[in-house]
CSV table of C-alpha atoms in Angstrom, one decimal:
chain,number,residue,atom,x,y,z
M,1,MET,CA,-1.3,4.1,28.6
M,2,ALA,CA,0.4,5.1,25.8
M,3,GLU,CA,2.5,1.8,23.9
M,4,GLU,CA,4.3,2.4,21.9
M,5,ARG,CA,3.4,2.3,18.3
M,6,GLY,CA,3.3,-0.4,16.0
M,7,GLY,CA,4.4,0.8,16.8
M,8,GLY,CA,3.6,2.1,17.4
M,9,GLN,CA,2.9,2.5,19.6
M,10,GLN,CA,2.4,-1.6,21.4
M,11,GLN,CA,5.1,-5.3,22.2
M,12,SER,CA,6.6,-7.1,24.7
M,13,GLN,CA,10.2,-5.9,26.8
M,14,GLU,CA,13.2,-7.1,26.1
M,15,MET,CA,16.1,-6.8,28.5
M,16,MET,CA,18.4,-5.3,25.6
M,17,GLU,CA,21.8,-4.8,25.6
M,18,VAL,CA,21.6,-1.4,23.8
M,19,ASP,CA,25.3,0.0,24.1
M,20,ARG,CA,26.6,-3.1,22.8
M,21,ARG,CA,24.7,-4.0,19.9
M,22,VAL,CA,25.3,-0.3,19.2
M,23,GLU,CA,27.8,0.3,19.9
M,24,SER,CA,29.7,-2.7,18.0
M,25,GLU,CA,27.3,-0.7,15.0
M,26,GLU,CA,29.5,1.6,15.2
M,27,SER,CA,32.6,-0.1,15.7
M,28,GLY,CA,31.0,-1.8,12.7
M,29,ASP,CA,31.9,0.9,10.6
M,30,GLU,CA,36.0,1.0,9.8
M,31,GLU,CA,36.3,-2.9,9.5
M,32,GLY,CA,33.0,-2.6,6.5
M,33,LYS,CA,34.7,0.3,5.3
M,34,LYS,CA,38.2,-2.6,4.8
M,35,GLN,CA,35.6,-5.0,3.4
M,36,SER,CA,34.0,-2.5,1.0
M,37,SER,CA,37.8,-1.6,-0.4
M,38,GLY,CA,38.4,-5.3,-0.9
M,39,LEU,CA,35.3,-6.2,-2.6
M,40,VAL,CA,35.7,-3.0,-5.1
M,41,ALA,CA,39.1,-5.0,-5.8
M,42,ASP,CA,37.7,-8.3,-6.6
M,43,LEU,CA,34.7,-7.4,-8.7
M,44,SER,CA,36.8,-4.9,-10.8
M,45,GLU,CA,38.4,-8.6,-11.8
M,46,HIS,CA,35.1,-9.8,-13.1
M,47,SER,CA,33.9,-8.0,-16.6
M,48,LEU,CA,30.9,-7.6,-17.2
M,49,LYS,CA,30.0,-9.7,-20.6
M,50,ASP,CA,29.1,-7.7,-23.7
M,51,GLY,CA,25.6,-5.2,-24.0
M,52,GLU,CA,25.8,-5.8,-20.3
M,53,GLU,CA,25.2,-2.4,-18.5
M,54,PRO,CA,26.5,-2.0,-13.8
M,55,GLY,CA,22.7,-3.6,-12.4
M,56,ASP,CA,22.0,-5.8,-14.8
M,57,GLU,CA,23.6,-9.0,-13.7
M,58,ASP,CA,21.4,-12.0,-12.3
M,59,PRO,CA,19.8,-10.8,-8.8
M,60,GLU,CA,21.2,-13.5,-5.7
M,61,GLU,CA,19.0,-16.0,-4.8
M,62,GLY,CA,16.3,-14.1,-2.1
M,63,GLN,CA,17.0,-11.0,-3.3
M,64,GLU,CA,12.9,-9.0,-4.1
M,65,LEU,CA,13.4,-7.3,-7.2
M,66,PRO,CA,11.5,-4.2,-7.4
M,67,VAL,CA,8.1,-4.7,-9.3
M,68,ASP,CA,7.5,-2.4,-12.3
M,69,MET,CA,4.3,0.8,-11.3
M,70,GLU,CA,2.9,0.6,-14.5
M,71,THR,CA,1.2,-3.0,-13.4
M,72,ILE,CA,-0.7,-1.7,-10.7
M,73,ASN,CA,-3.8,0.9,-10.9
M,74,LEU,CA,-4.2,3.7,-9.0
M,75,ASP,CA,-7.2,4.9,-8.6
M,76,LYS,CA,-7.6,9.2,-9.2
M,77,ASP,CA,-10.1,9.7,-7.0
M,78,ALA,CA,-9.0,8.3,-4.4
M,79,GLU,CA,-8.1,9.8,-0.7
M,80,ASP,CA,-6.6,6.5,1.1
M,81,VAL,CA,-3.4,4.4,-0.9
M,82,ASP,CA,-2.2,1.7,0.6
M,83,LEU,CA,0.8,0.1,-1.1
M,84,ASN,CA,2.0,-1.7,1.8
M,85,HIS,CA,5.2,-4.5,1.0
M,86,TYR,CA,4.3,-3.5,-3.0
M,87,ARG,CA,7.8,-4.5,-4.0
M,88,ILE,CA,7.9,-0.8,-5.0
M,89,GLY,CA,11.9,0.8,-5.7
M,90,LYS,CA,11.2,3.7,-7.3
M,91,ILE,CA,8.5,6.3,-6.1
M,92,GLU,CA,6.7,7.4,-10.0
M,93,GLY,CA,3.5,8.0,-11.6
M,94,PHE,CA,1.3,9.6,-8.3
M,95,GLU,CA,1.0,12.5,-9.4
M,96,VAL,CA,-2.5,11.1,-11.2
M,97,LEU,CA,-3.5,11.2,-7.2
M,98,LYS,CA,-5.2,14.6,-6.8
M,99,LYS,CA,-7.3,14.4,-4.0
M,100,VAL,CA,-4.8,12.0,-2.5
M,101,LYS,CA,-5.2,12.6,1.9
M,102,THR,CA,-3.6,9.5,2.8
M,103,LEU,CA,-0.6,7.7,0.9
M,104,CYS,CA,1.0,4.1,2.4
M,105,LEU,CA,4.1,2.9,0.9
M,106,ARG,CA,6.0,0.5,3.8
M,107,GLN,CA,7.8,-1.9,3.5
M,108,ASN,CA,8.6,-1.5,-0.3
M,109,LEU,CA,12.3,-1.5,-1.7
M,110,ILE,CA,12.1,2.6,-2.4
M,111,LYS,CA,15.6,4.7,-1.5
M,112,CYS,CA,14.6,7.8,-2.7
M,113,ILE,CA,12.3,10.8,-1.6
M,114,GLU,CA,10.6,11.9,-5.3
M,115,ASN,CA,7.9,13.2,-7.9
M,116,LEU,CA,5.2,14.1,-4.6
M,117,GLU,CA,5.1,17.6,-6.1
M,118,GLU,CA,2.0,17.6,-7.2
M,119,LEU,CA,0.7,15.6,-4.6
M,120,GLN,CA,-0.5,19.2,-2.4
M,121,SER,CA,-3.7,17.9,-0.5
M,122,LEU,CA,-1.1,14.9,1.6
M,123,ARG,CA,-2.0,14.9,4.6
M,124,GLU,CA,-0.2,11.5,6.3
M,125,LEU,CA,3.3,9.9,4.5
M,126,ASP,CA,4.2,6.4,5.6
M,127,LEU,CA,7.5,5.4,4.2
M,128,TYR,CA,8.3,2.9,7.5
M,129,ASP,CA,11.1,0.3,6.2
M,130,ASN,CA,12.5,1.0,3.1
M,131,GLN,CA,15.8,2.0,2.4
M,132,ILE,CA,16.0,5.4,2.5
M,133,LYS,CA,18.9,7.4,3.3
M,134,LYS,CA,18.0,11.4,3.0
M,135,ILE,CA,14.9,13.5,3.5
M,136,GLU,CA,14.6,15.3,0.8
M,137,ASN,CA,11.6,16.4,-1.8
M,138,LEU,CA,9.2,17.8,0.8
M,139,GLU,CA,8.6,20.6,0.2
M,140,ALA,CA,5.8,21.3,-2.0
M,141,LEU,CA,3.9,19.0,0.8
M,142,THR,CA,2.6,22.1,2.6
M,143,GLU,CA,-0.5,20.5,4.2
M,144,LEU,CA,1.3,17.0,5.8
M,145,GLU,CA,0.2,16.0,9.4
M,146,ILE,CA,2.3,12.8,9.8
M,147,LEU,CA,5.1,11.6,8.3
M,148,ASP,CA,7.1,8.5,9.3
M,149,ILE,CA,10.5,7.5,7.8
M,150,SER,CA,10.9,4.9,10.6
M,151,PHE,CA,13.4,1.9,10.0
M,152,ASN,CA,14.9,3.6,7.2
M,153,LEU,CA,18.4,4.6,6.7
M,154,LEU,CA,18.5,8.5,7.7
M,155,ARG,CA,21.3,9.9,8.9
M,156,ASN,CA,20.3,13.5,9.5
M,157,ILE,CA,17.0,15.1,9.9
M,158,GLU,CA,16.8,17.5,7.6
M,159,GLY,CA,14.7,18.7,4.4
M,160,ILE,CA,11.3,18.9,6.7
M,161,ASP,CA,12.0,23.0,8.7
M,162,LYS,CA,8.9,23.4,5.7
M,163,LEU,CA,6.2,21.5,7.0
M,164,THR,CA,4.7,23.5,9.2
M,165,ARG,CA,1.2,21.8,10.4
M,166,LEU,CA,2.9,18.8,10.8
M,167,LYS,CA,1.8,16.8,13.9
M,168,LYS,CA,3.4,13.9,14.5
M,169,LEU,CA,6.6,13.2,13.1
M,170,PHE,CA,8.4,9.0,13.5
M,171,LEU,CA,11.9,8.6,12.2
M,172,VAL,CA,12.3,5.5,15.0
M,173,ASN,CA,15.5,3.2,14.0
M,174,ASN,CA,17.8,4.9,12.1
M,175,LYS,CA,20.9,6.0,12.6
M,176,ILE,CA,20.5,10.1,13.7
M,177,ASN,CA,22.8,11.0,15.6
M,178,LYS,CA,21.4,14.3,16.5
M,179,ILE,CA,18.2,16.3,16.5
M,180,GLU,CA,17.9,19.2,14.4
M,181,ASN,CA,16.4,21.0,12.0
M,182,ILE,CA,12.8,21.1,13.2
M,183,SER,CA,12.5,24.2,15.8
M,184,ASN,CA,10.4,25.4,13.1
M,185,LEU,CA,7.0,22.2,13.6
M,186,ARG,CA,6.1,24.6,16.4
M,187,GLN,CA,2.8,22.2,15.4
M,188,LEU,CA,4.1,19.2,16.8
M,189,GLN,CA,1.9,16.8,19.1
M,190,MET,CA,4.6,13.7,19.1
M,191,LEU,CA,7.8,13.3,17.9
M,192,GLU,CA,9.3,9.7,17.9
M,193,LEU,CA,13.0,8.6,17.5
M,194,GLY,CA,13.8,6.1,19.1
M,195,SER,CA,16.1,3.5,18.1
M,196,ASN,CA,19.4,6.2,16.8
M,197,ARG,CA,22.2,7.2,17.9
M,198,ILE,CA,21.5,10.3,19.7
M,199,ARG,CA,23.7,11.8,22.4
M,200,ALA,CA,21.9,14.6,24.0
M,201,ILE,CA,18.0,16.1,24.1
M,202,GLU,CA,18.6,19.8,22.4
M,203,ASN,CA,17.0,21.8,19.4
M,204,ILE,CA,13.4,21.5,20.5
M,205,ASP,CA,12.8,24.7,22.5
M,206,THR,CA,10.2,26.0,20.2
M,207,LEU,CA,8.3,22.6,20.2
M,208,THR,CA,5.4,24.1,22.9
M,209,ASN,CA,2.9,21.7,21.6
M,210,LEU,CA,4.8,18.8,21.8
M,211,GLU,CA,3.1,16.1,24.0
M,212,SER,CA,4.3,13.1,23.5
M,213,LEU,CA,8.5,12.7,22.9
M,214,PHE,CA,10.0,8.9,22.4
M,215,LEU,CA,13.2,8.8,23.2
M,216,GLY,CA,13.8,4.9,23.7
M,217,LYS,CA,17.4,2.8,22.9
M,218,ASN,CA,19.5,5.9,22.5
M,219,LYS,CA,23.0,7.1,24.1
M,220,ILE,CA,21.4,9.7,25.9
M,221,THR,CA,23.2,10.6,29.1
M,222,LYS,CA,20.9,13.4,30.9
M,223,LEU,CA,17.7,14.9,30.9
M,224,GLN,CA,18.2,17.9,30.2
M,225,ASN,CA,16.9,20.9,28.1
M,226,LEU,CA,13.1,20.4,28.2
M,227,ASP,CA,11.8,23.4,30.2
M,228,ALA,CA,9.7,24.5,27.4
M,229,LEU,CA,7.3,21.4,26.9
M,230,THR,CA,5.2,22.3,29.1
M,231,ASN,CA,2.2,20.6,27.6
M,232,LEU,CA,4.0,17.4,27.7
M,233,THR,CA,2.1,14.0,29.0
M,234,VAL,CA,4.8,10.9,27.6
M,235,LEU,CA,8.2,10.9,27.7
M,236,SER,CA,9.9,7.8,27.1
M,237,MET,CA,13.7,7.4,28.0
M,238,GLN,CA,14.0,4.2,28.2
M,239,SER,CA,18.2,2.1,27.5
M,240,ASN,CA,19.7,5.0,27.6
M,241,ARG,CA,22.9,6.2,29.7
M,242,LEU,CA,20.9,8.3,32.3
M,243,THR,CA,22.4,8.1,35.9
M,244,LYS,CA,19.9,10.5,37.3
M,245,ILE,CA,16.3,12.3,37.4
M,246,GLU,CA,16.8,15.8,36.9
M,247,GLY,CA,15.1,18.7,34.9
M,248,LEU,CA,11.4,17.3,34.9
M,249,GLN,CA,10.3,20.5,36.6
M,250,ASN,CA,8.5,22.2,34.3
M,251,LEU,CA,6.9,19.7,33.1
M,252,VAL,CA,3.6,19.8,35.6
M,253,ASN,CA,1.1,17.8,32.8
M,254,LEU,CA,3.3,14.8,32.5
M,255,ARG,CA,1.5,11.8,32.9
M,256,GLU,CA,3.8,9.0,32.0
M,257,LEU,CA,7.1,8.5,32.6
M,258,TYR,CA,9.8,5.4,31.4
M,259,LEU,CA,13.4,5.5,32.3
M,260,SER,CA,13.5,1.4,32.6
M,261,HIS,CA,17.0,0.3,31.6
M,262,ASN,CA,19.1,3.5,32.9
M,263,GLY,CA,21.4,3.8,35.5
M,264,ILE,CA,19.7,5.7,37.5
M,265,GLU,CA,20.1,4.7,41.7
M,266,VAL,CA,17.4,7.3,43.0
M,267,ILE,CA,14.5,8.1,42.6
M,268,GLU,CA,13.7,12.1,42.9
M,269,GLY,CA,13.9,15.4,40.8
M,270,LEU,CA,9.6,14.6,40.9
M,271,GLU,CA,8.5,17.8,43.5
M,272,ASN,CA,6.3,18.8,40.6
M,273,ASN,CA,5.0,16.0,38.6
M,274,ASN,CA,2.1,15.6,40.2
M,275,LYS,CA,-0.4,13.9,37.2
M,276,LEU,CA,1.5,11.5,37.2
M,277,THR,CA,-0.4,7.8,36.7
M,278,MET,CA,2.6,5.7,35.2
M,279,LEU,CA,6.2,5.9,36.8
M,280,ASP,CA,8.4,3.4,34.5
M,281,VAL,CA,12.5,2.9,36.8
M,282,ALA,CA,12.7,-0.7,36.3
M,283,SER,CA,16.1,-2.3,35.0
M,284,ASN,CA,18.0,0.1,37.0
M,285,ARG,CA,20.1,0.5,40.6
M,286,ILE,CA,17.5,1.6,42.7
M,287,LYS,CA,18.0,0.5,46.6
M,288,LYS,CA,14.9,2.2,48.0
M,289,ILE,CA,11.3,3.6,46.8
M,290,GLU,CA,11.6,7.5,48.2
M,291,ASN,CA,10.1,11.0,46.9
M,292,ILE,CA,7.7,9.8,45.7
M,293,SER,CA,4.6,9.7,48.4
M,294,HIS,CA,2.6,13.2,47.0
M,295,LEU,CA,2.6,11.1,43.3
M,296,THR,CA,-1.6,10.1,44.8
M,297,GLU,CA,-2.9,10.4,41.3
M,298,LEU,CA,-0.4,7.6,40.1
M,299,GLN,CA,-1.8,3.9,38.7
M,300,GLU,CA,0.9,2.1,37.9
M,301,PHE,CA,4.1,1.4,39.2
M,302,TRP,CA,6.9,0.0,37.1
M,303,MET,CA,10.6,-1.3,40.0
M,304,ASN,CA,11.2,-4.9,39.0
M,305,ASP,CA,15.2,-5.5,38.4
M,306,ASN,CA,16.4,-3.2,41.0
M,307,LEU,CA,18.6,-3.9,44.4
M,308,LEU,CA,14.7,-3.2,46.4
M,309,GLU,CA,15.0,-5.4,50.2
M,310,SER,CA,12.5,-3.3,52.9
M,311,TRP,CA,9.2,-3.6,53.5
M,312,SER,CA,8.7,-0.5,55.0
M,313,ASP,CA,9.6,1.4,51.1
M,314,LEU,CA,5.9,0.6,49.6
M,315,ASP,CA,4.8,3.2,52.3
M,316,GLU,CA,5.3,5.8,49.9
M,317,LEU,CA,2.9,4.2,47.5
M,318,LYS,CA,0.0,4.7,50.3
M,319,GLY,CA,-1.0,7.8,49.5
M,320,ALA,CA,-1.8,6.5,46.3
M,321,LYS,CA,-5.3,5.6,46.6
M,322,ASN,CA,-5.8,4.6,42.5
M,323,LEU,CA,-3.2,2.3,42.2
M,324,GLU,CA,-3.6,-0.9,40.3
M,325,THR,CA,-0.7,-2.5,39.4
M,326,VAL,CA,3.3,-3.1,40.5
M,327,TYR,CA,5.8,-4.4,39.0
M,328,LEU,CA,8.6,-5.8,41.9
M,329,GLU,CA,9.8,-8.9,40.8
M,330,ARG,CA,13.5,-9.2,40.2
M,331,ASN,CA,13.9,-7.5,43.4
M,332,PRO,CA,15.9,-9.1,46.7
M,333,LEU,CA,12.7,-9.1,48.6
M,334,GLN,CA,10.8,-11.2,46.1
M,335,LYS,CA,13.1,-14.1,47.6
M,336,ASP,CA,10.5,-13.5,50.6
M,337,PRO,CA,7.9,-16.6,50.3
M,338,GLN,CA,4.6,-14.2,51.2
M,339,TYR,CA,6.0,-12.2,48.7
M,340,ARG,CA,2.4,-11.2,47.4
M,341,ARG,CA,0.4,-11.5,50.2
M,342,LYS,CA,2.8,-8.5,51.3
M,343,ILE,CA,2.3,-5.9,48.4
M,344,MET,CA,-1.3,-6.8,48.7
M,345,LEU,CA,-2.0,-6.0,52.1
M,346,ALA,CA,0.5,-3.2,51.8
M,347,LEU,CA,-0.8,-2.5,48.8
M,348,PRO,CA,-5.4,-3.4,48.3
M,349,THR,CA,-5.7,-1.4,45.7
M,350,VAL,CA,-3.7,-2.9,43.7
M,351,ARG,CA,-5.3,-5.3,41.6
M,352,GLN,CA,-1.8,-6.7,38.7
M,353,ILE,CA,1.6,-7.6,41.1
M,354,ASP,CA,4.2,-8.3,38.1
M,355,ALA,CA,2.6,-10.4,35.5
M,356,THR,CA,-0.4,-11.6,37.0
M,357,PHE,CA,-3.6,-10.4,38.3
M,358,VAL,CA,-4.2,-10.3,42.1
M,359,SER,CA,-7.4,-13.5,42.6
M,360,ARG,CA,-10.3,-13.6,44.4
M,361,VAL,CA,-8.1,-15.5,46.8
M,362,ASP,CA,-5.7,-13.7,46.9
M,363,THR,CA,-8.2,-11.0,47.7
M,364,ARG,CA,-9.8,-12.3,50.8
M,365,GLN,CA,-8.6,-11.0,54.2
M,366,PRO,CA,-8.7,-13.3,57.0
M,367,PRO,CA,-11.4,-13.0,59.9
M,368,ALA,CA,-10.6,-11.0,62.8
M,369,GLY,CA,-7.9,-13.6,65.0
M,370,TRP,CA,-6.9,-15.3,62.7
M,371,GLY,CA,-3.7,-15.6,61.2
M,372,ALA,CA,-2.3,-15.3,57.4
M,373,LEU,CA,-4.2,-17.3,54.9
M,374,PRO,CA,-2.5,-20.8,53.0
M,375,SER,CA,-0.8,-19.6,49.9
M,376,PRO,CA,-2.8,-18.0,47.7
M,377,GLY,CA,-4.3,-19.8,45.1
M,378,LEU,CA,-3.7,-19.6,41.1
M,379,VAL,CA,-4.8,-17.0,39.2
M,380,SER,CA,-7.6,-17.1,36.4
M,381,PRO,CA,-6.1,-19.1,33.9
M,382,THR,CA,-7.6,-16.9,31.4
M,383,GLN,CA,-4.7,-14.3,32.3
M,384,TYR,CA,-1.6,-13.9,29.6
M,385,LEU,CA,0.2,-10.7,30.7
M,386,PRO,CA,3.8,-10.2,29.2
M,387,ALA,CA,6.8,-11.8,31.7
M,388,VAL,CA,7.7,-7.9,32.4
M,389,PRO,CA,6.4,-4.2,31.2
M,390,MET,CA,6.4,-3.1,27.7
M,391,LEU,CA,9.0,-1.0,26.8
M,392,VAL,CA,8.1,1.8,25.7
M,393,LEU,CA,10.4,3.1,22.2
M,394,GLY,CA,8.8,4.2,19.6
M,395,VAL,CA,9.3,1.4,17.1
M,396,GLY,CA,7.2,2.4,14.9
M,397,THR,CA,3.7,3.8,13.9
M,398,GLN,CA,0.5,3.0,12.4
M,399,MET,CA,-1.4,5.8,9.6
M,400,GLY,CA,-3.9,8.0,11.8
M,401,SER,CA,-3.8,7.0,15.1
């Protein structure tokens, strides 16, 4: 199962109030401007000491200071350079790395992408969790295949149109509001744009080699412009503003579909998605399991936190002979004292119900003529699973994955 990553693509699901959080950020912009103008006025009253330059002031308590790159010894023959959390403030001195293929600069204090022109053998560049506001100065890195600038301060997708060999692009948790300037990236196989401010799926028609698309935790209101992505196997649209399942008719190779935390009321529009092995419609407004009896390859079905009341709806899943996991907790039917027992009788192949595995006691069948077995025994104490399904948002990456 494609669980996000360091994920990337892998973590417990949170019940997130996306709209309020993101919108409060935006509504705070204007207030921030007012506060900033006040700060400027306050600072102007405190003149610098004689001989002191701007920026020479004593750092605030607890503030990290950038390290001097001259104190870091770089092996000029290294192919894999990992400088994770070195407090690097500026990219410089890397021109000696003539053979480098992987450069990891995660969790530093970098504000600008620069001085990488000489690294023409570079295949992977990881700038996750820095302070970068703009994608720039990457044109010379034509061999680059993996680029991660997640958890930064980006507002636009730009400066990467020359990176035509790029296969994986991670821009998770920035402030991007539009998908743009990636039409030349025709070799792209994975695109992660989760936790941004994107309102529409657009400008991806040329990405015909795309296999995984992560757009969770944005502001998208409609599933659209996906027709060209016939090789797509994973689509994550969790925590958006969707009200309808649509626009998926050409995604005949889709195997994993994540639609939790939206406003969907009906399961529909999956007629051509026969290869689905994972369907996540948790935390929506769905009252009925329907229109999925043809999904015979389904292995996992997540529909917790909805409005399901009728046990007969489970008949829709009987054709899925490999179904192993179902999440149905926090639906009205969970109030039934025989909740687990009825699921097991209706879906005998299931090995996990909600957060717990089905135990041997659970799976025993009563002898002919007997009534129902006593309440199930305890599950194995060695099983500690998350209380809710995992959330696939694309909240970071692991280099080389």
